[in-house]
Amino acid sequence: MSNRLAAGDTAPAFTLTSDTGEQVSLSDFAGRRVIVYFYPAAMTPGCTKQACDFTDSLDSLKAAGYEVVGISPDKPEKLAKFRERDGLTITLLSDPTKETLTAYGAFGEKKLYGKVVEGVIRSTVVVDPEGKVEVAQYNVKATGHVAKLRRDLALD
């Protein structure tokens, strides 16, 4: 089973490669709030919807003091195509070893079409300015998730 995070936990540190080839670390966001969301695969319908929703909401999230980082097992080259194809403005990070996904409880057993499989669990973790988990949500829906998260964070 995955080791799910809960409010108050220290967010696991990470350094991953972005779609532009840069190294991005959780510590880069120290002193700010960051929404770290995990998704199964770039350029699939649900993941595209979710990434576009975060992109559409990015200005207002930034105005409220939040950064947004999306993490998947996709290679940086695929993430670059995803950004280009869909005009994404959020930070996209590659975790091909699934180390960060696992550390955040976003990789493990899940039900897919009634079968138990191992894979990425669509999840969102909000990290506070001190690096602690503020909100941890697992098995979120791609559609409507950003709107729900905004309500949960009292932004709407």
JSON list of C-alpha atoms in Angstrom, two decimals:
[
{"chain": "A", "resi": 1, "resn": "MET", "atom": "CA", "xyz": [0.00, 0.00, 0.00]},
{"chain": "A", "resi": 2, "resn": "SER", "atom": "CA", "xyz": [1.09, 3.57, -0.52]},
{"chain": "A", "resi": 3, "resn": "ASN", "atom": "CA", "xyz": [2.22, 5.74, 2.38]},
{"chain": "A", "resi": 4, "resn": "ARG", "atom": "CA", "xyz": [-0.26, 8.57, 2.17]},
{"chain": "A", "resi": 5, "resn": "LEU", "atom": "CA", "xyz": [0.58, 11.94, 3.60]},
{"chain": "A", "resi": 6, "resn": "ALA", "atom": "CA", "xyz": [-1.63, 13.87, 5.99]},
{"chain": "A", "resi": 7, "resn": "ALA", "atom": "CA", "xyz": [-1.88, 17.49, 7.10]},
{"chain": "A", "resi": 8, "resn": "GLY", "atom": "CA", "xyz": [1.07, 18.37, 9.33]},
{"chain": "A", "resi": 9, "resn": "ASP", "atom": "CA", "xyz": [3.50, 15.86, 7.77]},
{"chain": "A", "resi": 10, "resn": "THR", "atom": "CA", "xyz": [6.77, 17.15, 6.37]},
{"chain": "A", "resi": 11, "resn": "ALA", "atom": "CA", "xyz": [6.52, 17.14, 2.58]},
{"chain": "A", "resi": 12, "resn": "PRO", "atom": "CA", "xyz": [9.17, 14.83, 1.08]},
{"chain": "A", "resi": 13, "resn": "ALA", "atom": "CA", "xyz": [11.99, 16.74, -0.60]},
{"chain": "A", "resi": 14, "resn": "PHE", "atom": "CA", "xyz": [12.47, 16.24, -4.33]},
{"chain": "A", "resi": 15, "resn": "THR", "atom": "CA", "xyz": [14.57, 17.46, -7.23]},
{"chain": "A", "resi": 16, "resn": "LEU", "atom": "CA", "xyz": [13.19, 16.54, -10.65]},
{"chain": "A", "resi": 17, "resn": "THR", "atom": "CA", "xyz": [13.76, 17.54, -14.27]},
{"chain": "A", "resi": 18, "resn": "SER", "atom": "CA", "xyz": [11.23, 19.88, -15.85]},
{"chain": "A", "resi": 19, "resn": "ASP", "atom": "CA", "xyz": [9.94, 19.86, -19.41]},
{"chain": "A", "resi": 20, "resn": "THR", "atom": "CA", "xyz": [12.54, 22.55, -20.17]},
{"chain": "A", "resi": 21, "resn": "GLY", "atom": "CA", "xyz": [15.40, 20.42, -18.80]},
{"chain": "A", "resi": 22, "resn": "GLU", "atom": "CA", "xyz": [15.84, 22.48, -15.60]},
{"chain": "A", "resi": 23, "resn": "GLN", "atom": "CA", "xyz": [16.22, 20.88, -12.18]},
{"chain": "A", "resi": 24, "resn": "VAL", "atom": "CA", "xyz": [13.36, 21.93, -9.90]},
{"chain": "A", "resi": 25, "resn": "SER", "atom": "CA", "xyz": [13.34, 21.19, -6.17]},
{"chain": "A", "resi": 26, "resn": "LEU", "atom": "CA", "xyz": [10.63, 21.50, -3.56]},
{"chain": "A", "resi": 27, "resn": "SER", "atom": "CA", "xyz": [13.07, 23.74, -1.66]},
{"chain": "A", "resi": 28, "resn": "ASP", "atom": "CA", "xyz": [12.87, 26.24, -4.58]},
{"chain": "A", "resi": 29, "resn": "PHE", "atom": "CA", "xyz": [9.40, 27.08, -3.24]},
{"chain": "A", "resi": 30, "resn": "ALA", "atom": "CA", "xyz": [10.44, 27.61, 0.41]},
{"chain": "A", "resi": 31, "resn": "GLY", "atom": "CA", "xyz": [8.46, 30.43, 1.96]},
{"chain": "A", "resi": 32, "resn": "ARG", "atom": "CA", "xyz": [5.61, 30.00, -0.52]},
{"chain": "A", "resi": 33, "resn": "ARG", "atom": "CA", "xyz": [2.65, 27.66, -0.82]},
{"chain": "A", "resi": 34, "resn": "VAL", "atom": "CA", "xyz": [2.86, 25.11, -3.60]},
{"chain": "A", "resi": 35, "resn": "ILE", "atom": "CA", "xyz": [0.22, 22.80, -5.02]},
{"chain": "A", "resi": 36, "resn": "VAL", "atom": "CA", "xyz": [1.96, 19.58, -6.07]},
{"chain": "A", "resi": 37, "resn": "TYR", "atom": "CA", "xyz": [-0.31, 17.39, -8.14]},
{"chain": "A", "resi": 38, "resn": "PHE", "atom": "CA", "xyz": [0.40, 13.94, -9.50]},
{"chain": "A", "resi": 39, "resn": "TYR", "atom": "CA", "xyz": [-1.12, 12.61, -12.71]},
{"chain": "A", "resi": 40, "resn": "PRO", "atom": "CA", "xyz": [-0.72, 9.34, -14.66]},
{"chain": "A", "resi": 41, "resn": "ALA", "atom": "CA", "xyz": [0.20, 10.40, -18.20]},
{"chain": "A", "resi": 42, "resn": "ALA", "atom": "CA", "xyz": [0.64, 13.57, -20.26]},
{"chain": "A", "resi": 43, "resn": "MET", "atom": "CA", "xyz": [-1.61, 14.03, -23.28]},
{"chain": "A", "resi": 44, "resn": "THR", "atom": "CA", "xyz": [-4.38, 11.71, -22.08]},
{"chain": "A", "resi": 45, "resn": "PRO", "atom": "CA", "xyz": [-7.91, 13.17, -21.85]},
{"chain": "A", "resi": 46, "resn": "GLY", "atom": "CA", "xyz": [-8.24, 13.37, -18.05]},
{"chain": "A", "resi": 47, "resn": "CYS", "atom": "CA", "xyz": [-4.70, 14.59, -17.46]},
{"chain": "A", "resi": 48, "resn": "THR", "atom": "CA", "xyz": [-5.06, 17.20, -20.21]},
{"chain": "A", "resi": 49, "resn": "LYS", "atom": "CA", "xyz": [-8.32, 18.48, -18.66]},
{"chain": "A", "resi": 50, "resn": "GLN", "atom": "CA", "xyz": [-6.70, 18.73, -15.23]},
{"chain": "A", "resi": 51, "resn": "ALA", "atom": "CA", "xyz": [-3.53, 20.45, -16.53]},
{"chain": "A", "resi": 52, "resn": "CYS", "atom": "CA", "xyz": [-5.62, 22.93, -18.54]},
{"chain": "A", "resi": 53, "resn": "ASP", "atom": "CA", "xyz": [-7.79, 23.65, -15.48]},
{"chain": "A", "resi": 54, "resn": "PHE", "atom": "CA", "xyz": [-4.66, 24.38, -13.39]},
{"chain": "A", "resi": 55, "resn": "THR", "atom": "CA", "xyz": [-3.27, 26.56, -16.21]},
{"chain": "A", "resi": 56, "resn": "ASP", "atom": "CA", "xyz": [-6.57, 28.47, -16.50]},
{"chain": "A", "resi": 57, "resn": "SER", "atom": "CA", "xyz": [-6.55, 29.03, -12.73]},
{"chain": "A", "resi": 58, "resn": "LEU", "atom": "CA", "xyz": [-2.83, 29.79, -12.38]},
{"chain": "A", "resi": 59, "resn": "ASP", "atom": "CA", "xyz": [-3.03, 33.60, -12.30]},
{"chain": "A", "resi": 60, "resn": "SER", "atom": "CA", "xyz": [-5.63, 33.61, -9.54]},
{"chain": "A", "resi": 61, "resn": "LEU", "atom": "CA", "xyz": [-3.79, 30.84, -7.63]},
{"chain": "A", "resi": 62, "resn": "LYS", "atom": "CA", "xyz": [-0.54, 32.85, -7.83]},
{"chain": "A", "resi": 63, "resn": "ALA", "atom": "CA", "xyz": [-2.41, 35.97, -6.70]},
{"chain": "A", "resi": 64, "resn": "ALA", "atom": "CA", "xyz": [-3.54, 33.95, -3.66]},
{"chain": "A", "resi": 65, "resn": "GLY", "atom": "CA", "xyz": [0.08, 32.91, -3.00]},
{"chain": "A", "resi": 66, "resn": "TYR", "atom": "CA", "xyz": [0.18, 29.45, -4.60]},
{"chain": "A", "resi": 67, "resn": "GLU", "atom": "CA", "xyz": [2.57, 27.96, -7.15]},
{"chain": "A", "resi": 68, "resn": "VAL", "atom": "CA", "xyz": [1.54, 24.84, -9.12]},
{"chain": "A", "resi": 69, "resn": "VAL", "atom": "CA", "xyz": [3.72, 21.85, -10.00]},
{"chain": "A", "resi": 70, "resn": "GLY", "atom": "CA", "xyz": [2.48, 18.80, -11.93]},
{"chain": "A", "resi": 71, "resn": "ILE", "atom": "CA", "xyz": [4.44, 15.54, -11.64]},
{"chain": "A", "resi": 72, "resn": "SER", "atom": "CA", "xyz": [4.12, 12.41, -13.78]},
{"chain": "A", "resi": 73, "resn": "PRO", "atom": "CA", "xyz": [6.39, 9.53, -14.80]},
{"chain": "A", "resi": 74, "resn": "ASP", "atom": "CA", "xyz": [6.59, 10.95, -18.35]},
{"chain": "A", "resi": 75, "resn": "LYS", "atom": "CA", "xyz": [9.98, 11.90, -19.80]},
{"chain": "A", "resi": 76, "resn": "PRO", "atom": "CA", "xyz": [10.78, 15.65, -20.08]},
{"chain": "A", "resi": 77, "resn": "GLU", "atom": "CA", "xyz": [10.48, 15.48, -23.89]},
{"chain": "A", "resi": 78, "resn": "LYS", "atom": "CA", "xyz": [6.88, 14.25, -23.67]},
{"chain": "A", "resi": 79, "resn": "LEU", "atom": "CA", "xyz": [6.11, 16.93, -21.07]},
{"chain": "A", "resi": 80, "resn": "ALA", "atom": "CA", "xyz": [7.51, 19.58, -23.44]},
{"chain": "A", "resi": 81, "resn": "LYS", "atom": "CA", "xyz": [5.15, 18.35, -26.19]},
{"chain": "A", "resi": 82, "resn": "PHE", "atom": "CA", "xyz": [2.27, 18.39, -23.68]},
{"chain": "A", "resi": 83, "resn": "ARG", "atom": "CA", "xyz": [3.05, 22.02, -22.72]},
{"chain": "A", "resi": 84, "resn": "GLU", "atom": "CA", "xyz": [3.37, 23.05, -26.35]},
{"chain": "A", "resi": 85, "resn": "ARG", "atom": "CA", "xyz": [0.24, 21.23, -27.55]},
{"chain": "A", "resi": 86, "resn": "ASP", "atom": "CA", "xyz": [-2.04, 22.53, -24.80]},
{"chain": "A", "resi": 87, "resn": "GLY", "atom": "CA", "xyz": [-0.48, 25.94, -24.02]},
{"chain": "A", "resi": 88, "resn": "LEU", "atom": "CA", "xyz": [0.25, 24.94, -20.42]},
{"chain": "A", "resi": 89, "resn": "THR", "atom": "CA", "xyz": [1.86, 27.50, -18.10]},
{"chain": "A", "resi": 90, "resn": "ILE", "atom": "CA", "xyz": [2.25, 25.35, -14.99]},
{"chain": "A", "resi": 91, "resn": "THR", "atom": "CA", "xyz": [5.56, 23.70, -14.06]},
{"chain": "A", "resi": 92, "resn": "LEU", "atom": "CA", "xyz": [5.70, 20.10, -15.33]},
{"chain": "A", "resi": 93, "resn": "LEU", "atom": "CA", "xyz": [8.17, 17.68, -13.74]},
{"chain": "A", "resi": 94, "resn": "SER", "atom": "CA", "xyz": [9.33, 14.22, -14.77]},
{"chain": "A", "resi": 95, "resn": "ASP", "atom": "CA", "xyz": [9.60, 11.38, -12.23]},
{"chain": "A", "resi": 96, "resn": "PRO", "atom": "CA", "xyz": [10.50, 8.33, -14.36]},
{"chain": "A", "resi": 97, "resn": "THR", "atom": "CA", "xyz": [11.80, 6.38, -11.32]},
{"chain": "A", "resi": 98, "resn": "LYS", "atom": "CA", "xyz": [8.50, 7.07, -9.50]},
{"chain": "A", "resi": 99, "resn": "GLU", "atom": "CA", "xyz": [10.53, 7.84, -6.35]},
{"chain": "A", "resi": 100, "resn": "THR", "atom": "CA", "xyz": [8.75, 11.13, -5.65]},
{"chain": "A", "resi": 101, "resn": "LEU", "atom": "CA", "xyz": [5.37, 9.68, -6.63]},
{"chain": "A", "resi": 102, "resn": "THR", "atom": "CA", "xyz": [5.95, 6.87, -4.11]},
{"chain": "A", "resi": 103, "resn": "ALA", "atom": "CA", "xyz": [7.21, 9.22, -1.37]},
{"chain": "A", "resi": 104, "resn": "TYR", "atom": "CA", "xyz": [4.00, 11.25, -1.69]},
{"chain": "A", "resi": 105, "resn": "GLY", "atom": "CA", "xyz": [1.76, 8.17, -1.67]},
{"chain": "A", "resi": 106, "resn": "ALA", "atom": "CA", "xyz": [0.78, 8.85, -5.29]},
{"chain": "A", "resi": 107, "resn": "PHE", "atom": "CA", "xyz": [1.98, 5.53, -6.70]},
{"chain": "A", "resi": 108, "resn": "GLY", "atom": "CA", "xyz": [0.66, 2.13, -5.70]},
{"chain": "A", "resi": 109, "resn": "GLU", "atom": "CA", "xyz": [-2.32, -0.13, -5.97]},
{"chain": "A", "resi": 110, "resn": "LYS", "atom": "CA", "xyz": [-5.47, 1.36, -7.44]},
{"chain": "A", "resi": 111, "resn": "LYS", "atom": "CA", "xyz": [-8.64, 0.14, -9.09]},
{"chain": "A", "resi": 112, "resn": "LEU", "atom": "CA", "xyz": [-8.85, 0.61, -12.82]},
{"chain": "A", "resi": 113, "resn": "TYR", "atom": "CA", "xyz": [-12.01, -0.59, -14.53]},
{"chain": "A", "resi": 114, "resn": "GLY", "atom": "CA", "xyz": [-12.69, -2.92, -11.59]},
{"chain": "A", "resi": 115, "resn": "LYS", "atom": "CA", "xyz": [-9.21, -4.48, -11.58]},
{"chain": "A", "resi": 116, "resn": "VAL", "atom": "CA", "xyz": [-6.50, -3.81, -9.03]},
{"chain": "A", "resi": 117, "resn": "VAL", "atom": "CA", "xyz": [-3.39, -2.50, -10.79]},
{"chain": "A", "resi": 118, "resn": "GLU", "atom": "CA", "xyz": [-0.24, -0.67, -9.77]},
{"chain": "A", "resi": 119, "resn": "GLY", "atom": "CA", "xyz": [0.06, 2.84, -11.09]},
{"chain": "A", "resi": 120, "resn": "VAL", "atom": "CA", "xyz": [-0.11, 6.57, -10.48]},
{"chain": "A", "resi": 121, "resn": "ILE", "atom": "CA", "xyz": [-2.85, 7.58, -8.07]},
{"chain": "A", "resi": 122, "resn": "ARG", "atom": "CA", "xyz": [-4.20, 10.97, -9.14]},
{"chain": "A", "resi": 123, "resn": "SER", "atom": "CA", "xyz": [-3.40, 13.06, -6.08]},
{"chain": "A", "resi": 124, "resn": "THR", "atom": "CA", "xyz": [-2.86, 16.63, -4.92]},
{"chain": "A", "resi": 125, "resn": "VAL", "atom": "CA", "xyz": [-0.75, 17.80, -1.99]},
{"chain": "A", "resi": 126, "resn": "VAL", "atom": "CA", "xyz": [-0.64, 21.44, -0.88]},
{"chain": "A", "resi": 127, "resn": "VAL", "atom": "CA", "xyz": [2.63, 22.30, 0.85]},
{"chain": "A", "resi": 128, "resn": "ASP", "atom": "CA", "xyz": [2.77, 25.32, 3.16]},
{"chain": "A", "resi": 129, "resn": "PRO", "atom": "CA", "xyz": [5.61, 27.89, 3.30]},
{"chain": "A", "resi": 130, "resn": "GLU", "atom": "CA", "xyz": [7.42, 25.84, 5.99]},
{"chain": "A", "resi": 131, "resn": "GLY", "atom": "CA", "xyz": [7.41, 22.66, 3.89]},
{"chain": "A", "resi": 132, "resn": "LYS", "atom": "CA", "xyz": [4.58, 20.96, 5.78]},
{"chain": "A", "resi": 133, "resn": "VAL", "atom": "CA", "xyz": [1.58, 19.29, 4.16]},
{"chain": "A", "resi": 134, "resn": "GLU", "atom": "CA", "xyz": [-1.44, 21.56, 4.42]},
{"chain": "A", "resi": 135, "resn": "VAL", "atom": "CA", "xyz": [-3.85, 19.43, 2.36]},
{"chain": "A", "resi": 136, "resn": "ALA", "atom": "CA", "xyz": [-3.46, 15.90, 0.93]},
{"chain": "A", "resi": 137, "resn": "GLN", "atom": "CA", "xyz": [-6.11, 14.56, -1.43]},
{"chain": "A", "resi": 138, "resn": "TYR", "atom": "CA", "xyz": [-5.96, 11.12, -3.08]},
{"chain": "A", "resi": 139, "resn": "ASN", "atom": "CA", "xyz": [-7.96, 9.48, -5.87]},
{"chain": "A", "resi": 140, "resn": "VAL", "atom": "CA", "xyz": [-9.14, 12.87, -7.06]},
{"chain": "A", "resi": 141, "resn": "LYS", "atom": "CA", "xyz": [-11.19, 13.24, -10.22]},
{"chain": "A", "resi": 142, "resn": "ALA", "atom": "CA", "xyz": [-9.52, 14.96, -13.17]},
{"chain": "A", "resi": 143, "resn": "THR", "atom": "CA", "xyz": [-12.63, 16.92, -14.10]},
{"chain": "A", "resi": 144, "resn": "GLY", "atom": "CA", "xyz": [-13.71, 19.50, -11.54]},
{"chain": "A", "resi": 145, "resn": "HIS", "atom": "CA", "xyz": [-10.76, 18.90, -9.22]},
{"chain": "A", "resi": 146, "resn": "VAL", "atom": "CA", "xyz": [-9.27, 22.40, -9.50]},
{"chain": "A", "resi": 147, "resn": "ALA", "atom": "CA", "xyz": [-12.65, 23.99, -8.71]},
{"chain": "A", "resi": 148, "resn": "LYS", "atom": "CA", "xyz": [-13.06, 21.68, -5.70]},
{"chain": "A", "resi": 149, "resn": "LEU", "atom": "CA", "xyz": [-9.50, 22.40, -4.52]},
{"chain": "A", "resi": 150, "resn": "ARG", "atom": "CA", "xyz": [-10.15, 26.15, -4.79]},
{"chain": "A", "resi": 151, "resn": "ARG", "atom": "CA", "xyz": [-13.26, 25.72, -2.62]},
{"chain": "A", "resi": 152, "resn": "ASP", "atom": "CA", "xyz": [-11.32, 23.55, -0.13]},
{"chain": "A", "resi": 153, "resn": "LEU", "atom": "CA", "xyz": [-8.63, 26.26, 0.10]},
{"chain": "A", "resi": 154, "resn": "ALA", "atom": "CA", "xyz": [-11.36, 28.92, 0.54]},
{"chain": "A", "resi": 155, "resn": "LEU", "atom": "CA", "xyz": [-10.26, 30.73, -2.62]},
{"chain": "A", "resi": 156, "resn": "ASP", "atom": "CA", "xyz": [-13.77, 30.87, -4.16]}
]
